[in-house]
Coordinates of C-alpha atoms and ligand atoms in Angstrom, one line a residue:
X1 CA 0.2 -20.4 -144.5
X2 CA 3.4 -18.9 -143.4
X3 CA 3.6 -20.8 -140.1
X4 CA 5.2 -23.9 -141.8
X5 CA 7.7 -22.1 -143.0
X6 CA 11.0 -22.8 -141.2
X7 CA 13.0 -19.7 -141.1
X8 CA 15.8 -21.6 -142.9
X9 CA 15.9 -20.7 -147.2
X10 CA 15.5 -24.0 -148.3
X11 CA 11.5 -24.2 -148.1
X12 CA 11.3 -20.8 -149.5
X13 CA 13.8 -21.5 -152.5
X14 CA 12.0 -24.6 -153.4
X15 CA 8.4 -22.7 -153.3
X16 CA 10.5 -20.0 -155.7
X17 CA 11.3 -22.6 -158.1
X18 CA 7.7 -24.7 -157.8
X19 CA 6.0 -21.2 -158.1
X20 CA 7.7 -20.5 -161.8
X21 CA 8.0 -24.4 -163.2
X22 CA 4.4 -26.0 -162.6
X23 CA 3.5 -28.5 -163.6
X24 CA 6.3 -29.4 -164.9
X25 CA 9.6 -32.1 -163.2
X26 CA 10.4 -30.5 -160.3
X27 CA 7.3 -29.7 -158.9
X28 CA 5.9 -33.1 -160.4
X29 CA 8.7 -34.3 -158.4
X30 CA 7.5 -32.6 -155.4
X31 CA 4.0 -33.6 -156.0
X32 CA 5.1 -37.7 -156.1
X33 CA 7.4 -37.4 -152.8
X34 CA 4.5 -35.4 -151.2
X35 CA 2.1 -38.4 -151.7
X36 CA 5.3 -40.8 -150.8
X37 CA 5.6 -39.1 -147.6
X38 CA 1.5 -39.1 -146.8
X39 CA 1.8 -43.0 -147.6
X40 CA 4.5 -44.0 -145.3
X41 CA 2.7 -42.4 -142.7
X42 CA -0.2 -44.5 -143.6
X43 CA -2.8 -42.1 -144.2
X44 CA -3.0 -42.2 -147.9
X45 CA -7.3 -43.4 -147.7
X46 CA -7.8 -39.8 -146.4
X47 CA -5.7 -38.0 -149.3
X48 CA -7.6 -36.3 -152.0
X49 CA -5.5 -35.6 -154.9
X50 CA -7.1 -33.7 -157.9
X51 CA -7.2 -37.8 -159.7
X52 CA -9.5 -39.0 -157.0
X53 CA -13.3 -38.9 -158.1
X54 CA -13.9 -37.6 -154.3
X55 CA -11.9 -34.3 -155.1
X56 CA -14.3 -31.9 -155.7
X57 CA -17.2 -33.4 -153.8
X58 CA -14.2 -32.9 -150.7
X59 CA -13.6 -29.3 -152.0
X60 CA -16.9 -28.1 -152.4
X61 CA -18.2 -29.4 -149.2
X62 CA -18.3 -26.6 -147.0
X63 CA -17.5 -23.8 -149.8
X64 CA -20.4 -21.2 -149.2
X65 CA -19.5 -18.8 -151.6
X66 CA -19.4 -19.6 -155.1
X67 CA -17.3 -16.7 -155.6
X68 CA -15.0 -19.0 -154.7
X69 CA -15.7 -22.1 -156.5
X70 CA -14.5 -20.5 -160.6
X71 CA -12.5 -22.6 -163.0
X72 CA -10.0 -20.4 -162.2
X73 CA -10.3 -20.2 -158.0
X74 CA -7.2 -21.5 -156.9
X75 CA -7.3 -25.5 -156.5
X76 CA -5.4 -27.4 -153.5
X77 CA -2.9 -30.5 -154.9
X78 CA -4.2 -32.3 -151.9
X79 CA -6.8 -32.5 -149.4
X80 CA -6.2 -34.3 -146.2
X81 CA -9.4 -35.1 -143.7
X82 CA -7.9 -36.1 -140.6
X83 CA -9.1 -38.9 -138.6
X84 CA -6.6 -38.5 -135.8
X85 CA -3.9 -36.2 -133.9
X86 CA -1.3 -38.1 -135.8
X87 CA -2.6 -37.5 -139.2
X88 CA -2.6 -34.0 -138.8
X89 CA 0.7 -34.5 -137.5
X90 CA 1.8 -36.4 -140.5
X91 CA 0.7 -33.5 -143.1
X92 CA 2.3 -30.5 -141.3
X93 CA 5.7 -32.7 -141.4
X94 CA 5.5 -33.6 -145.4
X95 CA 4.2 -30.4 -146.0
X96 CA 7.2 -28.5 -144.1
X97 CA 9.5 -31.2 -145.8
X98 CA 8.2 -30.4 -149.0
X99 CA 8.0 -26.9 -148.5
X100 CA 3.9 -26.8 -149.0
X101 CA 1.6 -24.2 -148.4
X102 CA -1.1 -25.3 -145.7
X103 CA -4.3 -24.2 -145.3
X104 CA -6.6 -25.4 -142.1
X105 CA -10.2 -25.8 -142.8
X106 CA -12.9 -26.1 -139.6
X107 CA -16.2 -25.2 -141.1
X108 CA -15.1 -23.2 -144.4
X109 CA -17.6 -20.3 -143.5
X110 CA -14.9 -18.0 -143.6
X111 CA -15.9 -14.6 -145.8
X112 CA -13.2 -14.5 -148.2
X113 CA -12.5 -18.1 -148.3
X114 CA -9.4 -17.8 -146.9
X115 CA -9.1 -21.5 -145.6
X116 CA -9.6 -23.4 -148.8
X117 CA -7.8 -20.6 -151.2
X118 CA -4.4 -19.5 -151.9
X119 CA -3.8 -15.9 -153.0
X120 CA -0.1 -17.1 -154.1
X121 CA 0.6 -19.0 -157.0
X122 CA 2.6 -21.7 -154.8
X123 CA 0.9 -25.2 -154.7
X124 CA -0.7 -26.0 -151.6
X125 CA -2.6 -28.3 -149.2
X126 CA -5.8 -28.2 -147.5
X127 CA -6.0 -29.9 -143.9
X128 CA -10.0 -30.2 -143.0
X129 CA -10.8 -30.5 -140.1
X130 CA -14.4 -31.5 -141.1
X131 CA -14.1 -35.3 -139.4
X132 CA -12.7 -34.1 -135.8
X133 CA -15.9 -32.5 -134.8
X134 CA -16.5 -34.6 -131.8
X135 CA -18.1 -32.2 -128.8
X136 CA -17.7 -33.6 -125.1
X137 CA -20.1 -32.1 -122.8
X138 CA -19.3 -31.7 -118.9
X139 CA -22.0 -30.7 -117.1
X140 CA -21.2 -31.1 -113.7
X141 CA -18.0 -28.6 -114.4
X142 CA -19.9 -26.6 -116.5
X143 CA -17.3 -26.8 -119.7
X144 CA -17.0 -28.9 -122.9
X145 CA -14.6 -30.3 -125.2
X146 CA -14.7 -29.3 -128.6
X147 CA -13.1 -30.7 -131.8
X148 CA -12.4 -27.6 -134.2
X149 CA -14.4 -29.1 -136.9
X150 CA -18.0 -28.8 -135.5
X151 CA -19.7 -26.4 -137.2
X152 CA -22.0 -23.0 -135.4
X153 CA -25.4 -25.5 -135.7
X154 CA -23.6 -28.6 -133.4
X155 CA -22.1 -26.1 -131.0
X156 CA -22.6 -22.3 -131.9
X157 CA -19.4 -19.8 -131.3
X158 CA -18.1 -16.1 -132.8
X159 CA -20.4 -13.9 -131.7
X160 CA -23.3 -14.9 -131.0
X161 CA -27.2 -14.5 -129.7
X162 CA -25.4 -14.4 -126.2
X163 CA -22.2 -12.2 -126.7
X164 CA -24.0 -9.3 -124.7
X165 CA -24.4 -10.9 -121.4
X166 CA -21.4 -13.4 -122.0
X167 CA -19.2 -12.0 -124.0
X168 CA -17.7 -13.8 -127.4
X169 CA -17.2 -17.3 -127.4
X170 CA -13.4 -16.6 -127.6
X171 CA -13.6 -15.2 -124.4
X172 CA -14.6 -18.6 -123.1
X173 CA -12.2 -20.2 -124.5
X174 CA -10.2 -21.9 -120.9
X175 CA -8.3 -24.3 -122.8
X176 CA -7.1 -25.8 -126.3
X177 CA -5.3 -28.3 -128.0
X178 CA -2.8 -27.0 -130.5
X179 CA -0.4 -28.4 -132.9
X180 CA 2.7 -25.9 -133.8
X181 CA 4.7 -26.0 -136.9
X182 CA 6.9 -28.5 -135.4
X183 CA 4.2 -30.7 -135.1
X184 CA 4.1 -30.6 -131.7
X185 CA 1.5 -30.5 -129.4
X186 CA 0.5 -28.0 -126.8
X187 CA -1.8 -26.9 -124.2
X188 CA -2.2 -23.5 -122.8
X189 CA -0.1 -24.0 -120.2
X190 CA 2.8 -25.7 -122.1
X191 CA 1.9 -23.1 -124.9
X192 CA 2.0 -20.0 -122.7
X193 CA -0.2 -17.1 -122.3
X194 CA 1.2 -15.2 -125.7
X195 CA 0.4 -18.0 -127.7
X196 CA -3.0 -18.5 -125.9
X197 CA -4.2 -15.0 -126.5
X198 CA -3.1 -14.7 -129.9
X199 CA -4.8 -18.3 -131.0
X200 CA -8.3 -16.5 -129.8
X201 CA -8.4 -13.6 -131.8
X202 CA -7.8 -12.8 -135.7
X203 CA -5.4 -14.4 -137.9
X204 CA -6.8 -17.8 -137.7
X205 CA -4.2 -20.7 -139.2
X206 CA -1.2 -18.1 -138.7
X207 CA 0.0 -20.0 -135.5
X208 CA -0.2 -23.6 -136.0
X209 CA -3.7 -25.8 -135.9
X210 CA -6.2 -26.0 -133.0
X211 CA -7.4 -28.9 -132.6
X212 CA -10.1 -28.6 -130.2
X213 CA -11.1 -26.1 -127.7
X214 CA -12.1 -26.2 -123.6
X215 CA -15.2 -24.0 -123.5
X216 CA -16.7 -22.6 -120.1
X217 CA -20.2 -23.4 -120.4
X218 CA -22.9 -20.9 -119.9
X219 CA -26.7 -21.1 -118.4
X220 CA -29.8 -20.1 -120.2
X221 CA -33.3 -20.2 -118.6
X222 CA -35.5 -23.1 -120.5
X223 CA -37.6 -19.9 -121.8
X224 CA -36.6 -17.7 -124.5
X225 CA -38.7 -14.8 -126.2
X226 CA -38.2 -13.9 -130.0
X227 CA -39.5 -11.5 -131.9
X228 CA -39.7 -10.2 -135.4
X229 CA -41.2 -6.6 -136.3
X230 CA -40.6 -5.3 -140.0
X231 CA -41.2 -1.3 -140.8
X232 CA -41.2 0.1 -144.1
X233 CA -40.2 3.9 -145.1
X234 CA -43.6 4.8 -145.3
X235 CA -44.1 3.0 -141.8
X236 CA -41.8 5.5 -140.4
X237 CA -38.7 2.8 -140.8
X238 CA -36.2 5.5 -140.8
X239 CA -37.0 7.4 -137.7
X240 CA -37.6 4.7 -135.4
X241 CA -34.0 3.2 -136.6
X242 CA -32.6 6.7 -135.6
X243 CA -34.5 6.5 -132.5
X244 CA -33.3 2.9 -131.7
X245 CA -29.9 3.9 -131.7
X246 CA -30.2 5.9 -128.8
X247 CA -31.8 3.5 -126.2
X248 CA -30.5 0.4 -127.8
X249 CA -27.4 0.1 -125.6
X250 CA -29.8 0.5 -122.4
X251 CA -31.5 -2.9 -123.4
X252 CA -30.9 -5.4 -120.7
X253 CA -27.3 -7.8 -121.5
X254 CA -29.9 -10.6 -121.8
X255 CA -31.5 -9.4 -124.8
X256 CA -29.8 -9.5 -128.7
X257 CA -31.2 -6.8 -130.6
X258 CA -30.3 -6.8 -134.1
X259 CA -31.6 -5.1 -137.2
X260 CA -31.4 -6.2 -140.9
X261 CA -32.1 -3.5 -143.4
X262 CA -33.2 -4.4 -146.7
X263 CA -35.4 -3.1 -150.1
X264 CA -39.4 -4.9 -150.8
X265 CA -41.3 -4.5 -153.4
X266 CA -44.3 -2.4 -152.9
X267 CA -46.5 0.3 -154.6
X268 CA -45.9 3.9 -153.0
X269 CA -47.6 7.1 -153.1
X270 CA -45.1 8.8 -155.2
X271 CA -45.0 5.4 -157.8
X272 CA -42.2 3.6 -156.5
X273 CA -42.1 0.2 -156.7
X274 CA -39.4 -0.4 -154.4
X275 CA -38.9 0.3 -150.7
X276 CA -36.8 -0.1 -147.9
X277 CA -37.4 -2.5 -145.4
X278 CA -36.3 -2.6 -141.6
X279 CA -36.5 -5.6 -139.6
X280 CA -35.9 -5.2 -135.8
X281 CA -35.3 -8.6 -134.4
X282 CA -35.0 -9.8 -130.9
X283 CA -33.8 -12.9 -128.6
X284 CA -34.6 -12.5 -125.1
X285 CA -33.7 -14.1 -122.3
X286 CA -36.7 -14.5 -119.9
X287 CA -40.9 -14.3 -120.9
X288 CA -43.3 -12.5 -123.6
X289 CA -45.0 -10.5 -120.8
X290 CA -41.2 -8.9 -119.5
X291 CA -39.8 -8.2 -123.1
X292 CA -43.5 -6.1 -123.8
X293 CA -43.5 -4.4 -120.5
X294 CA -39.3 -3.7 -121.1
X295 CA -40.3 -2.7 -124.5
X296 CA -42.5 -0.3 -123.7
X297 CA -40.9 1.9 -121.5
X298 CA -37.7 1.7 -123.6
X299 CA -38.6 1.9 -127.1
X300 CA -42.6 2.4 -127.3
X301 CA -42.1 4.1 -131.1
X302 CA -41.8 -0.1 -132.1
X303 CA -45.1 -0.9 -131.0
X304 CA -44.3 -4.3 -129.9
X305 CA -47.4 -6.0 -128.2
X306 CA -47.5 -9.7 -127.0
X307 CA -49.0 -11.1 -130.4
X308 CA -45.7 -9.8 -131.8
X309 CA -43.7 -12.6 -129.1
X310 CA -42.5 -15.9 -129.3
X311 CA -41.8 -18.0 -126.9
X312 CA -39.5 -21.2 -126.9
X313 CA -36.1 -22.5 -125.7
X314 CA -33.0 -21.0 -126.4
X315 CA -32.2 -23.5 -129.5
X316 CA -35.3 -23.3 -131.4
X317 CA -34.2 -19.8 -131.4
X318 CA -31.5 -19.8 -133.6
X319 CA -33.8 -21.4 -135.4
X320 CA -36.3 -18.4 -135.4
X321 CA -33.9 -15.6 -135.8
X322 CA -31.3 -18.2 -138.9
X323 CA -34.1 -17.8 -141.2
X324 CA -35.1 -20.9 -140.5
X325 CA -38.5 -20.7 -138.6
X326 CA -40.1 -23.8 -139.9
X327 CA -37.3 -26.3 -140.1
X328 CA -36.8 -29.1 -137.7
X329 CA -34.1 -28.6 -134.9
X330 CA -31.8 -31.0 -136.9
X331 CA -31.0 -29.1 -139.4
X332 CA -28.5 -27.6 -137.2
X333 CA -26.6 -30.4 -137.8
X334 CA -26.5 -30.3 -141.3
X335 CA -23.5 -29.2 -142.4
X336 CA -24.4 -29.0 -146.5
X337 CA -27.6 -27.2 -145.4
X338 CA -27.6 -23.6 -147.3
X339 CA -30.5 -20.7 -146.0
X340 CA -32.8 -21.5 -148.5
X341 CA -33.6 -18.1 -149.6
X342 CA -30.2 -17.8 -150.8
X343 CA -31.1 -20.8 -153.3
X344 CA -27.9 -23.0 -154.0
X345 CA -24.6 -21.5 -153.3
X346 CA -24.7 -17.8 -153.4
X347 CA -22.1 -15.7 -154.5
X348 CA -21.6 -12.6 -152.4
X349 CA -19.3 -9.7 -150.6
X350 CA -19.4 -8.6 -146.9
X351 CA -18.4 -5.7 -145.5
X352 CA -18.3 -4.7 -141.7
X353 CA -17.9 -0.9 -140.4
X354 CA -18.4 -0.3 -136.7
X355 CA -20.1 3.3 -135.8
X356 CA -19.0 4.3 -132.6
X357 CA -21.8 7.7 -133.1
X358 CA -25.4 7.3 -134.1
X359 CA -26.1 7.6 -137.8
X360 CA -28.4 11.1 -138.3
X361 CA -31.4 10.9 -140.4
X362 CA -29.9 12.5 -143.3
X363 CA -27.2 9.8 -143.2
X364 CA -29.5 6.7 -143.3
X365 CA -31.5 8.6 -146.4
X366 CA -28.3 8.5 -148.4
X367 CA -28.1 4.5 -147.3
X368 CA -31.2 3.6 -149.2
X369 CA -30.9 5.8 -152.0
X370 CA -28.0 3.8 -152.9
X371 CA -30.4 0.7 -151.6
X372 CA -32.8 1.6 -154.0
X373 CA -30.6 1.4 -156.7
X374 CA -31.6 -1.2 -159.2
X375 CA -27.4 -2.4 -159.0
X376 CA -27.7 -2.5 -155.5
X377 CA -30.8 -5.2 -155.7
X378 CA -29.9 -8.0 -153.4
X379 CA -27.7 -6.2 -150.8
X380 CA -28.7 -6.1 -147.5
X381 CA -27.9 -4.4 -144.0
X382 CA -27.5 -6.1 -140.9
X383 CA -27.0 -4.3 -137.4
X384 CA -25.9 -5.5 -134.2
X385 CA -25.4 -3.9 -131.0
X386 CA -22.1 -5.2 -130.1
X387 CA -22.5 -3.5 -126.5
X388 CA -20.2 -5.7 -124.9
X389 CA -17.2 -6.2 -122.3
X390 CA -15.6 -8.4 -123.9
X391 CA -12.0 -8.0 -124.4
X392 CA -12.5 -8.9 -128.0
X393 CA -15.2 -6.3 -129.4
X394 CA -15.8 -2.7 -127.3
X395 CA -17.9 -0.8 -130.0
X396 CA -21.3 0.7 -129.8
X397 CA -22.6 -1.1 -133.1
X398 CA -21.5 -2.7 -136.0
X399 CA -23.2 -2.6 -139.2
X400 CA -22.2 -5.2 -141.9
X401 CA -22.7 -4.8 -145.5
X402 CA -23.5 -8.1 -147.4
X403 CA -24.2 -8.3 -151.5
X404 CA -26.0 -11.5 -152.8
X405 CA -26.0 -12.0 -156.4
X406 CA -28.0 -15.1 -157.4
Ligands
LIG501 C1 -22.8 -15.3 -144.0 C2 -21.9 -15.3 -142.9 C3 -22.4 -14.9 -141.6 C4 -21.6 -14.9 -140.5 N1 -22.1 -14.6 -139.3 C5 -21.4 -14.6 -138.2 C6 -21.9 -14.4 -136.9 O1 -23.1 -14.1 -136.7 N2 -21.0 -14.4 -135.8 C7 -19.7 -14.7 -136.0 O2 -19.0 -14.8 -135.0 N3 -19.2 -14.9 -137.2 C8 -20.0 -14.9 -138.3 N4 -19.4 -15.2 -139.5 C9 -18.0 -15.4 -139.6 C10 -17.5 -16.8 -139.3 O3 -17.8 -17.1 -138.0 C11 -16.0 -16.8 -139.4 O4 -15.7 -16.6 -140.8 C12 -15.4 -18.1 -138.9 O5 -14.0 -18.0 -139.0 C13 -15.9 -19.3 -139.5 O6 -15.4 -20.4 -138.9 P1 -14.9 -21.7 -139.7 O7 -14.5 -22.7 -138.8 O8 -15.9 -22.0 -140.7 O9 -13.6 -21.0 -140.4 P2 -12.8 -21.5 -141.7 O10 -13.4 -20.8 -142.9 O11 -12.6 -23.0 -141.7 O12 -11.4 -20.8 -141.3 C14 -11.3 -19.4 -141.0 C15 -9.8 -19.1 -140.8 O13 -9.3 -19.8 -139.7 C16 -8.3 -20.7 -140.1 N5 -8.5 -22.0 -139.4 C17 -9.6 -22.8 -139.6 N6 -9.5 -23.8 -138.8 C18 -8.4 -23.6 -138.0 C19 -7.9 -24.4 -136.9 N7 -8.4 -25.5 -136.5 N8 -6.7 -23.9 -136.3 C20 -6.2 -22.8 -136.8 N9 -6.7 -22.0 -137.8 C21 -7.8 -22.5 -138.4 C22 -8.4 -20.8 -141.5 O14 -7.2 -21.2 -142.2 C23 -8.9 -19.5 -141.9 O15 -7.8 -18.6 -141.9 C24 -20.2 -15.2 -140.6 C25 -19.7 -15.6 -141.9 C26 -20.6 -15.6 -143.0 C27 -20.0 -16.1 -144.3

């Protein structure tokens, strides 16, 4: 991570030299007075070096991807978990002494595994984050406290099953706690407002570490409605997606629609085997008998009658629309747990486009023909009207691509 990097040439000179003689002296030499410098600061019981037994247990912990988990992935020299401020404090000043790459690691969920990989050949460390995951709720001021390291499932964030009516959870963001290359640490007001805005948006671990954020809290009624509706090709899948594009964006900001376009097996009339499936899915804030009625008079090509509705609170929910209908709400708190249709660790590829015009017809035909493809099996499309105000995300919808290979 470049943010350690003083802008004197001493760092860089000694990453030069590590990058072209490890493992041998010098960067052995780096290595020992890395681990020197971890010890006199007394947090040597949270260092994983590649020796300890604990090392890949560590590594692997929140690595969803086993793209990213090869012999020849890059490996981290060290893994730090972080009990307290200081700690991390501790391993951004070794690291900067000893001129080491950092990465920061909250949950690991990241697509390309940019938090616990190094595309350079220059050793580096991984600071996680996984241990400061403490969330401190206020309810009378409506906000909460929350360590970086909680995962979606113990406080949810990004964008999320809200982001229509409240907008992205970075744009709730009133406060953080952030640690600068200098090691020192800073508020949004002793940070500024530059800092502040650029912390929220992309380039995640290119300013310094957050330690936790201050989130406005938001209400939800104690009533949610979900529902679930899949349509094939020969159920007329293809123009009710075209139609839905159209009146999508007129659903009420309390409602998530999203779509997830995938292939089924199947016998057709023309001897196929395989067809595409489209699955409209919807969380709605308020009752069964509201979502029909609103369903009807918007977008009456679904068919959505009240046996199609669920009803529950807002968390089962994420529940209902994670693929995990049947699982106990504490599973949310499981940060090992992987959607089991995904088996294991799966290995896969995203891709996001936004379309800012409605796809024709003709457009989504050429999409599942190259569905249909047996080299395409596994890949699935998922659509979200991102419909928003937020300052963050301003397009009409966003379609992203994801390839799972088993
Ligand atoms: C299958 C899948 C589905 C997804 N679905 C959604 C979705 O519905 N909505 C959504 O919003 N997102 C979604 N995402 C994206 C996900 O939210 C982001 O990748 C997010 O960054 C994950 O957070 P994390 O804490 O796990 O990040 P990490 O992987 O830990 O880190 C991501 C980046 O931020 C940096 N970083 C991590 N912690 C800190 C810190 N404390 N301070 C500074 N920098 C830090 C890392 O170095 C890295 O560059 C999805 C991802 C996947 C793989």
């Amino acid at each position: 991570m470049g943010f350690l990097h003083s802008s004197s040439l001493f760092p860089f000179l000694l990453v030069f030299i590590v990058s072209f003689s490890w493992p041998i002296t010098s960067s052995a030499d780096i290595y020992g007075d890395f681990l020197h410098c971890l010890s006199s600061s007394s947090i040597s019981n949270l260092v994983y070096t590649q020796m300890n037994s604990s090392y890949s247990s560590i590594l692997e912990s929140t690595i969803h991807n086993s793209r990213f988990i090869t012999p020849t992935s890059p490996k981290p020299w060290v893994i730090v978990t972080p009990l307290h401020v200081s700690h991390v404090q501790a391993t951004i000043r070794c690291s900067k002494i000893h001129g080491l790459q950092l990465r920061t690691r909250s949950g690991g969920h990241d697509f390309e595994g940019v938090s616990y990989i190094s595309e350079s050949e220059s050793p580096f460390v991984i600071i996680d984050l996984a241990n400061l995951r403490s969330v401190q709720v206020d309810v009378e001021n409506e906000v909460a406290w929350v360590q970086s390291g909680a995962i979606m499932g113990e406080f949810g964030g990004g964008y999320g099953l809200l982001f229509r009516k409240y907008g992205l959870a970075a744009d709730n963001v009133i406060d953080a706690e952030f640690i600068d290359a200098n090691g020192r640490i800073l508020n949004r007001k002793s940070m500024g407002e530059d800092l502040f805005w650029a912390i929220r948006g992309g380039g995640g671990g290119s300013f310094g570490i957050v330690l936790s954020w201050k989130i406005k809290l938001v209400h939800v009624g104690e009533t949610v409605t979900v529902f679930s509706i899949s349509k094939t090709l020969e159920q007329n899948a293809t123009q009710i997606l075209h139609r839905w594009q159209y009146i999508s964006y007129k659903f009420p900001d309390g409602m998530y629609p999203s779509i997830t376009i995938s292939t089924t097996n199947t016998t057709t009339q023309d001897g196929r085997n395989l067809t595409v499936v489209v699955t409209f899915s919807t969380m709605f804030l308020g009752r069964a008998n509201e979502l029909v009625l609103l369903m009807q008079n918007i977008f009456s090509e679904l068919g959505l009658t009240s046996k199609d509705c669920n009803e529950m609170s807002f968390v089962e929910s994420i529940l209902a629309l994670g693929l995990l209908p049947n699982q106990n709400l504490e599973i949310l708190l499981d940060r090992n747990y992987r959607v089991s249709f995904l088996v294991a660790t799966p290995s896969f590829k995203t891709k996001s486009d936004y379309v800012k015009k409605p796809i024709p017809e003709i457009g989504f035909q050429g999409i599942w023909s190259q569905l249909l493809e047996p080299e395409a099996r596994g890949a699935t499309f998922n659509f979200v009207v991102k419909w928003t105000n937020s300052r963050n995300l301003q397009s009409l919808s966003h379609i992203g691509r994801g390839i799972y290979t088993k």
